[in-house]
Amino acid sequence: MLNHLKQHFGSHRTGGHGGLDIARNIGPGLLVTVGFIDPGNWASNMAAGSQFGYALLWIVTLSTIMLIVLQHNAAHLGIATGACLATIATAMAEVLGGAIALQMLFGLPVRAGCVIVAAVSMAMLMTSSYKRAERWIIALVGVVGLSFLAELALVKVDWPQAAASWITPSMPTGSAAIIVSVLGAVVMPHNLFLHSEVIQSMHFEGQGEQVIEERLRYELFDTLFSMGVGWAINSAMVILAATTFFAHSIVVDDLAVAAATLSPILGPASSTIFAVALLFAGLSSSVTAGMAAGTITAGMFDEEYDIHDRHSSIGVAACFAGAVAACLVIPNPFEGLIWSQALLSLQLPITVFVLIRLTSSARVMGKYANSRPLNALLVGIGVIVTILDIVLLTGM
């Protein structure tokens, strides 16, 4: 996937900044967008909408704003220095989501499905066969994402209330775990350093200041566009769950039930299409998580990700082994998805403050080090994430 992105989005053109130039350079951020509309997001968003209606839309907005700033900062690290951010990654939600899809499609036990999804994802990475399938995967997940958006025109949405909820923080009783889950599902720690790895692997830092500065400008368009798409799809999931389930006092605790939200636009085949898209989303994001893990172990030896190098392959194998082990001990798959995203959020402060330490250092970043206002914004994000995590832990 790294080589694929380099070929398609790694153009080093300089000069004009018209629409075509911007379009050519949109790409690495879309990898992150696929990552944060994965099975964990589907579960968190459906739980948020079905249990609390529109009330938690604000955390989708806040998380996306945080994500834009953090991904932008992580990408700057990769562009300016040729280094990437390393942290902890998990493939549990991705593997578990794919297993739930196999259960919906074929009636397979979830635990067996976890082993199958992990094995297939591992094989796709080791053989690089995912490159042939990734366009189809992104296309299908994109169709379902756009279906969520299109369906907003077919349901009765209280838009004034939704608009207010997007910008008005509230914490209904019992919502702490869902709030932190949505946060972890959107601002995924491993996507932060995977974004910087994708960009740093193109080695703009050795091509002169003009190329670096141009890429910094284009990267902002890429991040804003990609994260904006993700915000819209995640919001649509919450709104549809609110109008479909919350309005009728139905709490979603199973993704098979959530498939019903697509029936108005996809008809009787909605459950099958939902399950296939969930499976593909699980496989795609599992591949991404595996690559992220390989990036970590390669980075420990000051190497770039290369699946054929043992330092990268050990990280990939350990990632999937850990994911399967976690899936095998989870009694409730849906709750497992929710809590896996909450655990990502608990780890997030470490990632954020390490990122701040690196990108604010003139020794690391040179003249591209964070400005004081940006540093203050990043520290504020880190503090907010930490406070939300504390709220979850003290309320457990």
Short mmCIF file of C-alpha atoms in Angstrom, two decimals:
data_model
loop_
_atom_site.label_atom_id
_atom_site.label_comp_id
_atom_site.label_asym_id
_atom_site.label_seq_id
_atom_site.Cartn_x
_atom_site.Cartn_y
_atom_site.Cartn_z
CA MET A 1 0.00 0.00 0.00
CA LEU A 2 2.93 2.34 0.70
CA ASN A 3 4.35 1.78 -2.77
CA HIS A 4 0.89 2.13 -4.28
CA LEU A 5 0.42 5.47 -2.56
CA LYS A 6 3.88 6.61 -3.57
CA GLN A 7 3.10 5.88 -7.20
CA HIS A 8 -0.32 7.51 -7.22
CA PHE A 9 0.02 10.33 -4.69
CA GLY A 10 3.74 10.91 -4.43
CA SER A 11 4.11 13.21 -7.39
CA HIS A 12 6.83 15.77 -6.73
CA ARG A 13 5.49 18.45 -9.04
CA THR A 14 6.25 22.03 -8.21
CA GLY A 15 4.77 25.16 -9.60
CA GLY A 16 1.06 25.98 -9.88
CA HIS A 17 -1.54 25.35 -7.22
CA GLY A 18 -4.68 24.91 -9.29
CA GLY A 19 -7.45 22.41 -8.75
CA LEU A 20 -5.76 19.66 -10.75
CA ASP A 21 -2.52 20.05 -8.81
CA ILE A 22 -4.41 19.79 -5.52
CA ALA A 23 -6.37 16.76 -6.75
CA ARG A 24 -3.16 14.98 -7.79
CA ASN A 25 -1.78 15.38 -4.29
CA ILE A 26 -4.84 14.17 -2.38
CA GLY A 27 -4.22 10.60 -1.28
CA PRO A 28 -2.31 9.75 1.91
CA GLY A 29 -5.13 11.26 3.99
CA LEU A 30 -7.64 8.94 2.31
CA LEU A 31 -5.76 5.98 3.77
CA VAL A 32 -6.51 7.44 7.20
CA THR A 33 -10.15 8.05 6.23
CA VAL A 34 -10.62 4.36 5.41
CA GLY A 35 -9.06 3.62 8.78
CA PHE A 36 -11.53 5.70 10.74
CA ILE A 37 -14.67 4.33 9.09
CA ASP A 38 -13.71 0.81 10.12
CA PRO A 39 -15.84 -1.71 12.11
CA GLY A 40 -14.97 0.00 15.40
CA ASN A 41 -16.42 3.26 14.11
CA TRP A 42 -19.55 1.54 12.88
CA ALA A 43 -20.17 0.03 16.32
CA SER A 44 -19.33 3.22 18.25
CA ASN A 45 -21.48 5.43 16.02
CA MET A 46 -24.45 3.07 16.08
CA ALA A 47 -24.22 2.79 19.86
CA ALA A 48 -23.99 6.57 20.22
CA GLY A 49 -26.98 7.28 18.00
CA SER A 50 -29.22 4.48 19.26
CA GLN A 51 -28.60 5.20 22.95
CA PHE A 52 -28.32 9.00 23.02
CA GLY A 53 -29.87 10.28 19.79
CA TYR A 54 -28.18 13.39 18.42
CA ALA A 55 -26.61 14.28 21.78
CA LEU A 56 -23.14 12.90 21.05
CA LEU A 57 -22.66 14.39 17.58
CA TRP A 58 -20.39 16.97 19.21
CA ILE A 59 -17.74 14.33 19.93
CA VAL A 60 -17.66 13.42 16.21
CA THR A 61 -16.99 17.09 15.41
CA LEU A 62 -14.45 17.58 18.19
CA SER A 63 -12.66 14.32 17.37
CA THR A 64 -12.44 15.25 13.68
CA ILE A 65 -11.02 18.71 14.49
CA MET A 66 -8.47 17.06 16.76
CA LEU A 67 -7.70 14.53 14.04
CA ILE A 68 -7.11 17.23 11.42
CA VAL A 69 -4.63 19.04 13.66
CA LEU A 70 -2.85 15.87 14.78
CA GLN A 71 -2.69 14.22 11.32
CA HIS A 72 -1.49 17.51 9.84
CA ASN A 73 1.22 17.67 12.50
CA ALA A 74 2.22 14.02 12.05
CA ALA A 75 2.42 14.52 8.28
CA HIS A 76 4.64 17.58 8.81
CA LEU A 77 6.99 15.39 10.82
CA GLY A 78 7.27 12.99 7.88
CA ILE A 79 7.68 15.72 5.26
CA ALA A 80 10.20 17.90 7.09
CA THR A 81 12.40 15.25 8.70
CA GLY A 82 11.95 11.95 6.89
CA ALA A 83 11.10 10.37 10.26
CA CYS A 84 7.84 8.82 11.39
CA LEU A 85 5.97 8.56 14.68
CA ALA A 86 5.95 5.16 16.38
CA THR A 87 3.41 4.00 18.99
CA ILE A 88 1.11 1.09 19.82
CA ALA A 89 -1.32 -0.33 17.23
CA THR A 90 -4.20 -2.75 17.55
CA ALA A 91 -5.98 -4.81 14.92
CA MET A 92 -8.52 -6.28 17.32
CA ALA A 93 -11.48 -4.17 16.19
CA GLU A 94 -10.69 -4.72 12.53
CA VAL A 95 -10.34 -8.49 12.90
CA LEU A 96 -13.42 -8.69 15.12
CA GLY A 97 -15.48 -6.62 12.68
CA GLY A 98 -14.53 -8.90 9.80
CA ALA A 99 -15.45 -11.93 11.91
CA ILE A 100 -18.89 -10.46 12.68
CA ALA A 101 -19.36 -9.97 8.93
CA LEU A 102 -18.52 -13.64 8.29
CA GLN A 103 -21.07 -14.61 10.93
CA MET A 104 -23.71 -12.45 9.22
CA LEU A 105 -22.91 -13.88 5.79
CA PHE A 106 -22.21 -17.54 6.51
CA GLY A 107 -23.16 -18.20 10.12
CA LEU A 108 -19.54 -18.85 11.16
CA PRO A 109 -18.70 -18.60 14.87
CA VAL A 110 -17.07 -15.25 15.66
CA ARG A 111 -13.94 -16.83 17.12
CA ALA A 112 -13.38 -18.93 14.00
CA GLY A 113 -14.00 -15.84 11.88
CA CYS A 114 -11.32 -13.92 13.81
CA VAL A 115 -8.73 -16.55 12.95
CA ILE A 116 -9.79 -16.53 9.28
CA VAL A 117 -9.73 -12.72 8.96
CA ALA A 118 -6.34 -12.47 10.67
CA ALA A 119 -4.89 -15.24 8.49
CA VAL A 120 -6.23 -13.71 5.26
CA SER A 121 -5.01 -10.22 6.21
CA MET A 122 -1.58 -11.60 7.08
CA ALA A 123 -1.42 -13.48 3.78
CA MET A 124 -2.48 -10.36 1.85
CA LEU A 125 0.32 -8.38 3.46
CA MET A 126 2.97 -11.04 3.03
CA THR A 127 2.16 -11.57 -0.64
CA SER A 128 1.26 -7.92 -1.38
CA SER A 129 -1.96 -9.23 -2.97
CA TYR A 130 -3.91 -6.50 -1.17
CA LYS A 131 -2.68 -4.09 -3.83
CA ARG A 132 -4.86 -5.81 -6.42
CA ALA A 133 -7.90 -5.75 -4.15
CA GLU A 134 -7.55 -2.40 -2.41
CA ARG A 135 -9.39 -0.35 -5.06
CA TRP A 136 -12.35 -2.72 -4.86
CA ILE A 137 -12.25 -2.60 -1.09
CA ILE A 138 -12.15 1.19 -0.98
CA ALA A 139 -14.86 1.36 -3.64
CA LEU A 140 -17.26 -0.91 -1.70
CA VAL A 141 -16.62 0.75 1.64
CA GLY A 142 -17.07 4.07 -0.15
CA VAL A 143 -20.40 2.96 -1.61
CA VAL A 144 -21.70 2.07 1.86
CA GLY A 145 -20.33 5.32 3.28
CA LEU A 146 -22.06 7.30 0.55
CA SER A 147 -25.21 5.25 1.15
CA PHE A 148 -25.24 6.43 4.74
CA LEU A 149 -24.98 10.00 3.48
CA ALA A 150 -27.62 9.57 0.77
CA GLU A 151 -30.04 8.02 3.19
CA LEU A 152 -30.15 11.23 5.20
CA ALA A 153 -32.44 12.54 2.46
CA LEU A 154 -34.88 9.67 3.06
CA VAL A 155 -35.29 9.85 6.85
CA LYS A 156 -36.83 12.52 9.01
CA VAL A 157 -33.88 14.30 10.58
CA ASP A 158 -34.34 17.09 13.12
CA TRP A 159 -31.65 19.23 11.51
CA PRO A 160 -31.83 22.14 14.00
CA GLN A 161 -31.25 19.69 16.85
CA ALA A 162 -28.51 17.89 14.92
CA ALA A 163 -26.79 21.21 14.13
CA ALA A 164 -26.90 22.23 17.77
CA SER A 165 -25.58 18.84 18.88
CA TRP A 166 -22.61 19.07 16.51
CA ILE A 167 -21.26 22.06 18.45
CA THR A 168 -22.77 21.70 21.94
CA PRO A 169 -20.93 19.31 24.28
CA SER A 170 -23.08 17.19 26.57
CA MET A 171 -22.48 14.05 28.60
CA PRO A 172 -25.74 12.20 29.23
CA THR A 173 -25.71 9.73 32.09
CA GLY A 174 -23.88 6.56 31.09
CA SER A 175 -22.33 8.06 27.96
CA ALA A 176 -18.67 8.30 29.06
CA ALA A 177 -17.61 4.97 27.54
CA ILE A 178 -19.34 5.75 24.22
CA ILE A 179 -17.82 9.25 24.06
CA VAL A 180 -14.31 7.93 24.61
CA SER A 181 -15.02 5.08 22.19
CA VAL A 182 -16.01 7.50 19.42
CA LEU A 183 -12.91 9.57 20.19
CA GLY A 184 -10.64 6.52 19.94
CA ALA A 185 -12.40 5.34 16.80
CA VAL A 186 -11.80 8.66 15.02
CA VAL A 187 -8.41 9.72 16.40
CA MET A 188 -6.74 6.33 16.05
CA PRO A 189 -3.16 6.39 17.41
CA HIS A 190 -1.73 4.01 14.82
CA ASN A 191 -3.18 6.08 11.97
CA LEU A 192 -1.21 9.08 13.24
CA PHE A 193 2.15 7.44 12.73
CA LEU A 194 1.04 5.47 9.66
CA HIS A 195 0.23 8.80 7.98
CA SER A 196 3.70 10.11 8.83
CA GLU A 197 5.26 6.83 7.61
CA VAL A 198 3.43 6.97 4.26
CA ILE A 199 4.66 10.52 3.70
CA GLN A 200 8.20 10.14 5.06
CA SER A 201 8.74 7.09 2.85
CA MET A 202 8.61 9.49 -0.12
CA HIS A 203 11.68 11.33 1.30
CA PHE A 204 10.73 14.90 0.46
CA GLU A 205 13.24 16.13 3.06
CA GLY A 206 16.12 15.42 0.67
CA GLN A 207 14.64 17.30 -2.30
CA GLY A 208 15.13 20.88 -1.18
CA GLU A 209 13.10 23.50 0.64
CA GLN A 210 10.85 24.30 -2.33
CA VAL A 211 9.57 20.71 -2.49
CA ILE A 212 9.13 20.52 1.29
CA GLU A 213 7.15 23.77 1.46
CA GLU A 214 4.99 22.77 -1.49
CA ARG A 215 4.20 19.40 0.09
CA LEU A 216 3.35 21.07 3.40
CA ARG A 217 0.77 23.21 1.58
CA TYR A 218 -0.73 20.33 -0.41
CA GLU A 219 -0.81 18.11 2.67
CA LEU A 220 -3.20 20.52 4.38
CA PHE A 221 -5.68 20.22 1.48
CA ASP A 222 -5.31 16.44 1.58
CA THR A 223 -5.96 16.27 5.32
CA LEU A 224 -8.90 18.70 5.30
CA PHE A 225 -10.59 16.93 2.40
CA SER A 226 -10.06 13.42 3.71
CA MET A 227 -11.01 14.16 7.30
CA GLY A 228 -14.04 16.13 6.13
CA VAL A 229 -15.30 13.07 4.25
CA GLY A 230 -14.78 10.96 7.35
CA TRP A 231 -16.63 13.47 9.55
CA ALA A 232 -19.62 13.44 7.21
CA ILE A 233 -19.86 9.63 7.11
CA ASN A 234 -19.40 9.21 10.85
CA SER A 235 -22.01 11.89 11.51
CA ALA A 236 -24.42 10.23 9.10
CA MET A 237 -24.07 6.93 10.97
CA VAL A 238 -24.93 8.59 14.29
CA ILE A 239 -27.87 10.49 12.79
CA LEU A 240 -29.30 7.41 11.09
CA ALA A 241 -29.00 5.41 14.31
CA ALA A 242 -30.76 8.25 16.13
CA THR A 243 -33.64 8.45 13.65
CA THR A 244 -33.96 4.70 13.10
CA PHE A 245 -33.39 3.32 16.60
CA PHE A 246 -33.32 6.03 19.30
CA ALA A 247 -36.61 7.47 18.08
CA HIS A 248 -38.18 4.04 18.67
CA SER A 249 -36.31 3.28 21.94
CA ILE A 250 -34.24 0.51 20.34
CA VAL A 251 -30.67 0.13 21.62
CA VAL A 252 -28.28 -1.36 19.05
CA ASP A 253 -26.09 -4.08 20.55
CA ASP A 254 -25.45 -6.03 17.35
CA LEU A 255 -24.13 -4.86 13.98
CA ALA A 256 -26.56 -7.21 12.24
CA VAL A 257 -29.35 -5.03 13.65
CA ALA A 258 -27.53 -1.90 12.49
CA ALA A 259 -27.72 -3.17 8.90
CA ALA A 260 -31.40 -2.22 8.98
CA THR A 261 -30.43 1.45 8.72
CA LEU A 262 -29.57 0.90 5.05
CA SER A 263 -32.81 -0.81 4.03
CA PRO A 264 -34.58 2.38 2.80
CA ILE A 265 -31.92 2.97 0.14
CA LEU A 266 -30.52 -0.52 -0.49
CA GLY A 267 -33.73 -2.52 -0.10
CA PRO A 268 -33.94 -6.17 0.96
CA ALA A 269 -30.29 -6.74 0.08
CA SER A 270 -29.18 -4.15 2.66
CA SER A 271 -28.08 -6.72 5.25
CA THR A 272 -25.94 -8.60 2.73
CA ILE A 273 -24.39 -5.43 1.32
CA PHE A 274 -23.76 -4.15 4.86
CA ALA A 275 -22.08 -7.43 5.83
CA VAL A 276 -19.90 -7.58 2.70
CA ALA A 277 -18.83 -3.95 3.21
CA LEU A 278 -18.13 -4.69 6.88
CA LEU A 279 -15.99 -7.67 5.88
CA PHE A 280 -14.06 -5.62 3.34
CA ALA A 281 -13.68 -2.74 5.81
CA GLY A 282 -12.37 -5.22 8.37
CA LEU A 283 -9.87 -6.70 5.91
CA SER A 284 -8.74 -3.30 4.63
CA SER A 285 -8.26 -1.81 8.08
CA SER A 286 -6.63 -5.03 9.33
CA VAL A 287 -4.06 -4.68 6.56
CA THR A 288 -3.54 -1.04 7.59
CA ALA A 289 -3.15 -1.99 11.27
CA GLY A 290 -0.69 -4.74 10.35
CA MET A 291 1.36 -2.28 8.32
CA ALA A 292 1.30 0.12 11.26
CA ALA A 293 2.64 -2.58 13.57
CA GLY A 294 5.35 -3.43 11.06
CA THR A 295 6.26 0.24 10.90
CA ILE A 296 6.74 0.27 14.68
CA THR A 297 9.14 -2.66 14.80
CA ALA A 298 11.02 -1.46 11.72
CA GLY A 299 11.33 1.99 13.29
CA MET A 300 12.90 0.48 16.39
CA PHE A 301 15.81 -0.53 14.15
CA ASP A 302 15.84 2.78 12.25
CA GLU A 303 14.43 1.13 9.14
CA GLU A 304 11.51 1.84 6.83
CA TYR A 305 8.59 -0.56 6.59
CA ASP A 306 9.33 -3.52 4.30
CA ILE A 307 7.19 -6.63 4.67
CA HIS A 308 10.06 -8.78 3.39
CA ASP A 309 12.38 -7.57 6.16
CA ARG A 310 12.18 -9.58 9.38
CA HIS A 311 11.89 -6.50 11.60
CA SER A 312 8.72 -5.44 9.78
CA SER A 313 7.28 -8.95 9.44
CA ILE A 314 7.76 -9.69 13.15
CA GLY A 315 5.66 -6.64 14.00
CA VAL A 316 2.94 -7.67 11.56
CA ALA A 317 2.81 -11.22 12.92
CA ALA A 318 2.76 -10.04 16.54
CA CYS A 319 -0.07 -7.62 15.74
CA PHE A 320 -2.36 -10.31 14.34
CA ALA A 321 -1.43 -12.85 17.01
CA GLY A 322 -2.36 -10.33 19.69
CA ALA A 323 -5.57 -9.40 17.90
CA VAL A 324 -6.73 -13.01 17.64
CA ALA A 325 -5.83 -13.68 21.28
CA ALA A 326 -7.90 -10.68 22.37
CA CYS A 327 -10.85 -11.71 20.19
CA LEU A 328 -10.87 -15.22 21.64
CA VAL A 329 -11.45 -13.99 25.19
CA ILE A 330 -14.15 -11.40 24.43
CA PRO A 331 -17.62 -12.66 25.48
CA ASN A 332 -19.65 -10.01 23.58
CA PRO A 333 -18.35 -9.02 20.11
CA PHE A 334 -20.28 -5.73 19.91
CA GLU A 335 -19.11 -4.59 23.33
CA GLY A 336 -15.63 -5.76 22.36
CA LEU A 337 -15.68 -3.33 19.44
CA ILE A 338 -16.82 -0.47 21.69
CA TRP A 339 -14.20 -1.10 24.36
CA SER A 340 -11.41 -1.66 21.85
CA GLN A 341 -11.95 1.90 20.64
CA ALA A 342 -12.07 3.19 24.21
CA LEU A 343 -8.73 1.49 24.89
CA LEU A 344 -7.28 3.24 21.84
CA SER A 345 -8.36 6.52 23.40
CA LEU A 346 -6.69 5.63 26.71
CA GLN A 347 -3.41 5.23 24.84
CA LEU A 348 -3.89 8.40 22.80
CA PRO A 349 -2.39 10.95 25.29
CA ILE A 350 0.96 9.14 25.05
CA THR A 351 0.92 9.43 21.26
CA VAL A 352 -0.18 13.08 21.29
CA PHE A 353 2.45 14.28 23.76
CA VAL A 354 5.23 12.33 22.04
CA LEU A 355 4.17 13.94 18.75
CA ILE A 356 4.20 17.39 20.38
CA ARG A 357 7.65 16.76 21.82
CA LEU A 358 9.03 15.85 18.40
CA THR A 359 7.35 18.48 16.24
CA SER A 360 8.01 21.35 18.67
CA SER A 361 11.73 20.60 18.76
CA ALA A 362 13.91 22.83 16.60
CA ARG A 363 16.59 20.15 16.79
CA VAL A 364 14.22 17.64 15.13
CA MET A 365 12.19 19.90 12.83
CA GLY A 366 14.59 22.77 12.14
CA LYS A 367 12.74 25.85 10.90
CA TYR A 368 9.58 23.76 10.46
CA ALA A 369 9.13 23.32 14.23
CA ASN A 370 5.66 24.11 15.59
CA SER A 371 4.80 27.73 16.19
CA ARG A 372 3.75 28.69 19.71
CA PRO A 373 0.04 28.98 18.79
CA LEU A 374 0.08 25.54 17.13
CA ASN A 375 1.92 24.08 20.09
CA ALA A 376 -0.67 25.55 22.46
CA LEU A 377 -3.46 24.04 20.34
CA LEU A 378 -1.79 20.62 20.35
CA VAL A 379 -1.25 20.74 24.11
CA GLY A 380 -4.91 21.69 24.52
CA ILE A 381 -5.92 18.66 22.48
CA GLY A 382 -3.72 16.45 24.62
CA VAL A 383 -5.28 17.85 27.79
CA ILE A 384 -8.84 17.36 26.50
CA VAL A 385 -8.13 13.76 25.54
CA THR A 386 -6.55 13.12 28.93
CA ILE A 387 -9.54 14.63 30.76
CA LEU A 388 -12.01 12.50 28.79
CA ASP A 389 -9.95 9.41 29.59
CA ILE A 390 -9.94 10.32 33.28
CA VAL A 391 -13.72 10.78 33.18
CA LEU A 392 -14.06 7.28 31.71
CA LEU A 393 -11.72 5.70 34.25
CA THR A 394 -13.31 7.39 37.25
CA GLY A 395 -16.78 6.50 36.02
CA MET A 396 -16.05 2.84 35.42
#
